[in-house]
Amino acid sequence: MNTNPPSISRRDMLRLLALASAAGAITPQLSNAAESNSPATLHAHTQPQLRMGSEQIAILVYPEFTALDALGPHYPLAGMMGATVRFVAKTLDPVPSEGASKGGFCVKPHMTFADCQENLDLLLVPGGLTGTLAAIEDKETIKFLQSRAAKTKLVGSVCTGSLLLGAAGLLKGRKATSHWQLLEVLKNVGATPVAERIVFDGTDRVTAAGVSAGLDLGFELVRRFRGDFYAKGIQLLGEYDPHPPFPTGGNPRTADKTVVDMLNMMHAPLVERFQEAIAHTKSK
């Protein structure tokens, strides 16, 4: 058994230096090592609060997923040095995000369902609209979620991704959240809806509310994986300090009622489609 402390390359050390700077933890040892011309290495015990890790993380992507649901949490998670964060899909073909045909983009998966390991530290599921509806009724996607969830330490979702988890039977008897317009649909999958931005149920389930909540979830997950200090560094490195133009406009409880009513009217057919998709899955 190798008892030597883990070491990192000079390239990773420079990245660590940036993170340490963001967290206010620059030390002479870090600074001198970074400035040295020699292929220096930095042992993990030198800076215990910025320790290396080995988390195995998979983020599901499927046609027409909402890009920010996946890419928002990807940024802070990928900032954990030593962690492996990969996109997984049915095939290795590029996966179009929502609206890709009208100017969106595609994500190239790192691995297929078949190649994805079972004992993950985190499996994260993004949401979407028509894409999530299709995924809910896709047997292969549901089977993948069920099989990997059995041995994964933490299964999570962003936005309507919780309904996909629910369709796979992974939120039954659990507290969960989703996009505010579809929150009550969680009852149809046996979950208890909670109108919060992030909801943990035990140590193995976490759900985030609509779209932008995925960013908050990403930083919270880093905090839980690596501790407060590490998460503070990544948050500061990314200058995550949101100042939306309408401070109360992102929550249906405080937003302009006419805007809330308009969106509810526009999306009523979509809510019905989600209810029907869930009912159809349960009847199989």
Coordinates of C-alpha atoms in Angstrom, one line a residue:
M1 CA 0.0 0.0 0.0
N2 CA 1.4 3.4 -1.0
T3 CA 1.6 5.6 2.1
N4 CA 3.1 8.6 0.4
P5 CA 0.9 11.8 0.5
P6 CA -0.7 12.5 -2.9
S7 CA 1.1 15.0 -5.1
I8 CA 0.0 17.2 -8.0
S9 CA 1.7 18.5 -11.1
R10 CA 3.1 22.0 -11.5
R11 CA 0.1 22.8 -13.8
D12 CA -2.4 21.7 -11.2
M13 CA -0.3 23.6 -8.5
L14 CA -0.8 26.8 -10.5
R15 CA -4.5 26.2 -10.5
L16 CA -4.4 25.5 -6.8
L17 CA -2.5 28.8 -6.3
A18 CA -5.3 30.7 -8.0
L19 CA -7.9 28.9 -5.8
A20 CA -5.8 29.6 -2.7
S21 CA -5.6 33.3 -3.7
A22 CA -9.3 33.5 -4.2
A23 CA -9.9 31.9 -0.8
G24 CA -7.3 34.2 0.8
A25 CA -4.9 31.4 1.7
I26 CA -1.7 32.3 -0.1
T27 CA 1.3 30.9 1.8
P28 CA 5.0 31.4 1.2
Q29 CA 5.3 27.7 0.4
L30 CA 2.6 27.9 -2.3
S31 CA 4.0 31.1 -3.8
N32 CA 7.6 30.0 -3.9
A33 CA 6.7 26.6 -5.4
A34 CA 4.7 28.3 -8.1
E35 CA 7.5 30.7 -9.0
S36 CA 10.2 28.0 -9.1
N37 CA 11.5 26.9 -12.5
S38 CA 11.8 23.3 -11.2
P39 CA 9.1 20.8 -11.7
A40 CA 7.9 21.3 -8.2
T41 CA 5.1 19.3 -6.5
L42 CA 2.8 20.3 -3.7
H43 CA 1.8 17.6 -1.2
A44 CA -1.8 17.7 -0.1
H45 CA -0.9 18.0 3.6
T46 CA 0.8 21.4 2.9
Q47 CA -2.6 23.0 2.4
P48 CA -5.1 20.7 4.1
Q49 CA -8.1 23.0 3.5
L50 CA -7.4 22.8 -0.3
R51 CA -7.0 19.1 -0.3
M52 CA -7.1 17.0 -3.4
G53 CA -10.0 14.6 -3.9
S54 CA -11.0 11.8 -6.2
E55 CA -14.8 12.3 -6.6
Q56 CA -16.4 10.5 -9.6
I57 CA -19.2 12.6 -10.9
A58 CA -21.5 12.0 -13.9
I59 CA -23.9 14.6 -15.4
L60 CA -26.6 13.1 -17.6
V61 CA -27.3 14.8 -20.9
Y62 CA -30.2 14.0 -23.3
P63 CA -31.6 15.7 -26.4
E64 CA -33.1 19.2 -25.6
F65 CA -31.8 19.4 -22.0
T66 CA -31.6 22.9 -20.6
A67 CA -27.9 23.8 -20.9
L68 CA -27.6 25.9 -17.7
D69 CA -29.0 23.0 -15.7
A70 CA -26.0 21.0 -16.5
L71 CA -23.3 23.6 -17.1
G72 CA -24.1 25.7 -14.1
P73 CA -23.2 23.1 -11.5
H74 CA -20.5 21.8 -13.8
Y75 CA -18.3 24.9 -13.3
P76 CA -17.9 24.6 -9.5
L77 CA -17.8 20.8 -9.5
A78 CA -15.1 20.8 -12.2
G79 CA -13.1 23.2 -10.0
M80 CA -12.5 20.5 -7.4
M81 CA -9.0 19.3 -8.2
G82 CA -8.7 15.6 -8.5
A83 CA -12.4 15.1 -9.2
T84 CA -13.5 13.6 -12.5
V85 CA -16.6 15.3 -13.9
R86 CA -18.0 13.7 -17.1
F87 CA -21.1 14.0 -19.2
V88 CA -22.9 10.7 -19.9
A89 CA -25.5 10.0 -22.6
K90 CA -27.0 7.0 -24.5
T91 CA -24.4 7.3 -27.2
L92 CA -21.2 9.3 -27.8
D93 CA -23.0 11.4 -30.5
P94 CA -23.2 15.2 -29.7
V95 CA -26.3 15.9 -27.6
P96 CA -28.2 19.1 -28.6
S97 CA -29.2 21.3 -25.8
E98 CA -32.6 23.1 -25.7
G99 CA -33.0 25.3 -28.7
A100 CA -29.9 23.9 -30.4
S101 CA -31.6 24.0 -33.8
K102 CA -32.1 27.8 -33.4
G103 CA -28.8 28.8 -32.1
G104 CA -28.1 26.6 -29.1
F105 CA -25.2 24.2 -28.9
C106 CA -24.4 20.5 -28.5
V107 CA -22.5 18.7 -25.8
K108 CA -20.1 15.9 -26.6
P109 CA -20.5 13.1 -24.0
H110 CA -17.5 11.6 -22.4
M111 CA -19.1 8.2 -22.0
T112 CA -22.2 6.1 -22.7
F113 CA -24.7 4.6 -20.3
A114 CA -22.9 1.3 -20.7
D115 CA -19.5 2.8 -20.0
C116 CA -20.6 4.7 -16.9
Q117 CA -19.3 3.2 -13.7
E118 CA -21.8 2.2 -11.0
N119 CA -20.2 3.5 -7.8
L120 CA -20.4 7.2 -8.5
D121 CA -20.1 9.9 -5.9
L122 CA -22.6 12.0 -7.7
L123 CA -25.1 11.5 -10.5
L124 CA -26.7 14.8 -11.6
V125 CA -29.7 15.1 -13.8
P126 CA -30.6 18.4 -15.6
G127 CA -34.1 19.3 -16.6
G128 CA -35.7 20.7 -19.7
L129 CA -39.1 20.9 -21.4
T130 CA -39.9 18.7 -24.3
G131 CA -36.5 17.0 -23.9
T132 CA -37.4 15.9 -20.3
L133 CA -40.8 14.8 -21.4
A134 CA -39.2 12.5 -24.0
A135 CA -36.6 11.3 -21.4
I136 CA -39.3 10.4 -18.9
E137 CA -40.8 8.0 -21.5
D138 CA -37.5 6.6 -22.6
K139 CA -37.0 3.1 -21.1
E140 CA -33.2 3.1 -21.6
T141 CA -32.8 6.4 -19.7
I142 CA -35.0 5.3 -16.9
K143 CA -33.2 2.0 -16.6
F144 CA -29.9 3.7 -16.5
L145 CA -31.0 6.0 -13.7
Q146 CA -32.4 3.2 -11.7
S147 CA -29.3 1.0 -12.1
R148 CA -26.7 3.7 -11.3
A149 CA -28.8 5.2 -8.4
A150 CA -28.6 1.8 -6.6
K151 CA -24.8 2.3 -5.9
T152 CA -24.3 6.0 -6.3
K153 CA -23.7 8.0 -3.1
L154 CA -25.7 11.1 -4.1
V155 CA -28.3 11.4 -6.8
G156 CA -29.4 14.9 -7.7
S157 CA -31.3 17.0 -10.1
V158 CA -31.8 20.6 -11.3
C159 CA -35.2 22.0 -12.4
T160 CA -37.5 19.5 -14.0
G161 CA -34.8 16.9 -13.7
S162 CA -36.5 15.9 -10.5
L163 CA -39.5 14.7 -12.4
L164 CA -37.2 12.5 -14.4
L165 CA -35.8 11.1 -11.2
G166 CA -39.3 10.7 -10.0
A167 CA -40.4 8.8 -13.1
A168 CA -37.5 6.4 -12.3
G169 CA -39.0 5.9 -8.9
L170 CA -36.0 7.6 -7.1
L171 CA -38.0 10.2 -5.2
K172 CA -40.8 8.1 -3.7
G173 CA -41.3 9.1 -0.1
R174 CA -38.7 11.9 -0.4
K175 CA -38.8 15.6 0.0
A176 CA -37.9 17.3 -3.3
T177 CA -38.1 20.5 -5.3
S178 CA -38.4 21.4 -9.0
H179 CA -39.2 24.3 -11.2
W180 CA -41.9 26.3 -9.4
Q181 CA -44.5 25.7 -12.1
L182 CA -44.1 21.9 -11.8
L183 CA -43.6 21.7 -8.1
E184 CA -47.0 20.1 -7.4
V185 CA -46.4 17.4 -10.1
L186 CA -43.8 15.9 -7.7
K187 CA -46.8 14.5 -5.8
N188 CA -47.5 12.3 -8.8
V189 CA -44.2 10.5 -8.3
G190 CA -44.7 10.0 -4.6
A191 CA -42.5 12.9 -3.5
T192 CA -43.3 15.7 -1.1
P193 CA -42.9 19.1 -2.8
V194 CA -40.8 21.7 -0.9
A195 CA -40.7 25.2 -2.3
E196 CA -37.0 25.8 -1.6
R197 CA -34.1 26.5 -3.8
I198 CA -32.2 23.4 -2.8
V199 CA -33.6 20.4 -0.9
F200 CA -31.6 17.5 0.6
D201 CA -33.4 14.4 1.7
G202 CA -31.0 12.3 3.7
T203 CA -27.5 11.9 2.4
D204 CA -28.3 10.3 -1.0
R205 CA -30.8 12.7 -2.6
V206 CA -30.7 16.4 -3.5
T207 CA -32.9 18.4 -5.8
A208 CA -32.6 22.1 -7.0
A209 CA -35.3 24.4 -8.2
G210 CA -35.5 26.0 -11.6
V211 CA -32.4 26.5 -13.9
S212 CA -30.3 29.1 -12.1
A213 CA -30.6 27.1 -8.8
G214 CA -28.2 24.7 -10.4
L215 CA -25.4 27.2 -9.8
D216 CA -26.2 27.4 -6.1
L217 CA -26.4 23.6 -6.0
G218 CA -22.9 23.3 -7.5
F219 CA -21.3 25.5 -4.9
E220 CA -23.2 23.7 -2.1
L221 CA -22.0 20.4 -3.4
V222 CA -18.4 21.6 -3.4
R223 CA -18.9 22.7 0.2
R224 CA -20.1 19.3 1.1
F225 CA -17.4 17.4 -0.8
R226 CA -14.5 19.6 0.2
G227 CA -15.6 22.0 3.0
D228 CA -16.4 25.7 3.4
F229 CA -13.0 27.0 2.7
Y230 CA -12.6 25.2 -0.7
A231 CA -16.1 26.2 -1.8
K232 CA -15.4 29.9 -0.8
G233 CA -12.4 29.8 -3.1
I234 CA -14.2 28.5 -6.1
Q235 CA -17.1 30.9 -5.5
L236 CA -14.8 33.8 -5.4
L237 CA -12.7 32.6 -8.3
G238 CA -15.9 32.6 -10.4
E239 CA -17.0 35.9 -9.0
Y240 CA -20.4 34.4 -8.2
D241 CA -22.1 37.4 -6.7
P242 CA -25.5 37.7 -8.6
H243 CA -27.2 41.0 -8.8
P244 CA -30.3 40.4 -11.0
P245 CA -32.0 43.5 -12.5
F246 CA -35.2 42.6 -10.7
P247 CA -34.2 41.3 -7.2
T248 CA -37.6 40.0 -6.3
G249 CA -38.5 38.8 -9.8
G250 CA -37.1 35.3 -9.7
N251 CA -39.4 33.9 -7.1
P252 CA -43.2 33.4 -7.8
R253 CA -44.0 34.5 -4.3
T254 CA -42.4 37.9 -4.7
A255 CA -42.5 38.4 -8.5
D256 CA -44.9 40.7 -10.4
K257 CA -48.2 39.0 -10.2
T258 CA -49.1 39.8 -13.8
V259 CA -45.8 38.1 -15.0
V260 CA -46.6 35.1 -12.8
D261 CA -50.1 34.8 -14.2
M262 CA -48.9 35.2 -17.8
L263 CA -46.3 32.4 -17.4
N264 CA -48.8 30.2 -15.8
M265 CA -51.2 30.7 -18.6
M266 CA -48.5 30.1 -21.3
H267 CA -47.2 26.9 -19.7
A268 CA -50.5 25.3 -18.5
P269 CA -50.5 22.9 -21.5
L270 CA -46.9 22.0 -20.6
V271 CA -47.7 21.2 -17.0
E272 CA -50.5 18.9 -18.3
R273 CA -48.1 17.2 -20.6
F274 CA -45.8 16.4 -17.7
Q275 CA -48.7 15.1 -15.6
E276 CA -49.7 12.9 -18.5
A277 CA -46.1 11.6 -19.1
I278 CA -45.8 10.7 -15.4
A279 CA -49.2 9.0 -15.4
H280 CA -48.2 7.0 -18.6
T281 CA -45.0 5.9 -17.0
K282 CA -46.8 4.7 -13.9
S283 CA -49.3 2.7 -15.9
K284 CA -46.6 0.7 -17.7

